[in-house]
Amino acid sequence: MADKLATYRSKRSASRTPEPVPAPGPLPGGHDDTFVIQEHHARRLHWDFRLERQGVLVSWALPKGLPDDPKKNHLAVRTEDHPLDYAGFEGEIPQGEYGGGQVEIWDRGTYECETWTDREVKCVLHGERAHGRYVLIRTDGDNWLIHLMEPARGSGDTASAKAEPATAEREPVPELIRPMLATLGELPAPSEDPDFGYEMKWDGLRAVAYVADGEVRLVSRNDKDVTVAYPELRGFGAALGGVPAVFDGEIVACDPAGQISFAALQPRMHVRDRAQIGRLSEQTPVTYQIFDLLHLDGHDTVGLRYEQRRELLESLGLHGPHWDTPGYTRGGGPAALAASREQRLEGIVAKRLDSVYEPGRRSKAWVKVKHTRTQEVVIGGWAPGQGRRAGTIGALLLGIPGPEGLEYVGQVGTGFNRETLDDLYRRLRSLERRTPPFAHPLPTRDAKDAHWVTPKLVGEVEFGEWTRDGRLRQPSWRGLRPDKSPDEVVRES
């Protein structure tokens, strides 16, 4: 078996340090229930957190000590395993030796292990100063985060080691993290079902929320700042109590019946006049549905597994008047899909529990399963209306980017109300051009009397199926997608 203390011994000499330096040989037995936290005045003050495990003390260095607030996580750097005798060590390590400086026992006691893997250690501490339920989560290499999940009942606030700010280990809130995208598919096979977490699929506007100094900034999927359009979400930043963070989620609105509705959100997506925004925020308020955590308290979390990110996210308790953290289920995909249908939602998203967050990528680790088929499309022109629609739009001519350019996929003439038609007419008139933007000629019937436009506007349709020649069968208009650019549109299978 590998010598667990080889690294420890290689850094120390028994003749030069008062630390215990055992000779190579069998490790002593124990009960795997001892913990110790030592205050270490080395080159930089820190606290060494050690848990007894299989004959050694598995160790982490905590630059800021134990966290005392579930909303604030601290950095934990994995160090070499230490001998069990180190649990009782106090003294002065000579300057010039590894870790030179004063070592004092800050707290010592017993612990209960709930989970121990290469990426996660969950335990309950029973000490005089340290008590409560903690989890250590590996982020990258030897870097971990330590998170207070639950203080011990009746113990008051969990004590923490207070240190000078360790700014070198902290990172500012990123300027931009592009959202990870899901692929369209079916429910995972029954044998794979336990490996997935299932969330409701929200029918709204995808937005990444950046929170710093109590202020929130909302950025859409196509990198546009949409903060001003949703003033009711300003209080979300204050709800974090000053903790910097980045979240992924969906902005949704409800119709008069209280049902989440993409159509209800449409008027909110295009307005920039502050007075009108204020009126709309009272008439049709929005809610930010938070489903992922990308950065927390100076540390990126995109490298954590999905189940770890969700655990951290839910520990923040973000439930407010205009923001919420909906739950998810581990396994049980068919039941989750049935529940989404009962709630008249679009479907569900199945996410692998062990998947990391892949910014800006469409990943097979996330699978969206829909009840109805929808497709993002690019508007390439419009046909004039007749009868009651005379003088306005009769149908939109739609395309999807392909290898040779914009490929024609048909036209949509249903799903509009008069207000929508007027808005589209105004937008499309400003984009008119003389030549069609499509890669190949359209059928004569569809091209007759058409008005061509520069393909800049993205919309979404609901449809029955794809025809053999690649057209949308029975499409119905759902609305514009100002959060998406034409080059992001792909054909859904």
mmCIF file of C-alpha atoms in Angstrom, residues 14 47 51 69 93 125 141 145 189 195 257 288 308 324 354 386 434 451:
data_model
loop_
_atom_site.group_PDB
_atom_site.id
_atom_site.type_symbol
_atom_site.label_atom_id
_atom_site.label_comp_id
_atom_site.label_asym_id
_atom_site.label_seq_id
_atom_site.Cartn_x
_atom_site.Cartn_y
_atom_site.Cartn_z
ATOM 1 C CA ALA A 14 12.688 14.942 13.426
ATOM 2 C CA TRP A 47 -6.145 27.619 10.305
ATOM 3 C CA LEU A 51 -10.156 15.019 10.075
ATOM 4 C CA ASP A 69 -22.593 32.070 7.959
ATOM 5 C CA ILE A 93 8.120 25.288 14.422
ATOM 6 C CA LEU A 125 -18.453 18.678 14.073
ATOM 7 C CA GLY A 141 -6.962 20.579 -8.027
ATOM 8 C CA LEU A 145 -14.668 25.331 -0.579
ATOM 9 C CA ALA A 189 -33.348 5.341 -19.945
ATOM 10 C CA ASP A 195 -27.850 9.652 -12.495
ATOM 11 C CA ALA A 257 -54.974 33.134 -14.720
ATOM 12 C CA TYR A 288 -36.487 35.205 -11.535
ATOM 13 C CA GLN A 308 -22.869 20.255 -5.489
ATOM 14 C CA ASP A 324 -37.272 31.936 -6.197
ATOM 15 C CA ASP A 354 -21.977 14.678 -12.010
ATOM 16 C CA GLN A 386 -55.548 40.108 -47.178
ATOM 17 C CA ARG A 434 -34.591 44.292 -52.329
ATOM 18 C CA HIS A 451 -41.222 41.795 -48.779
#
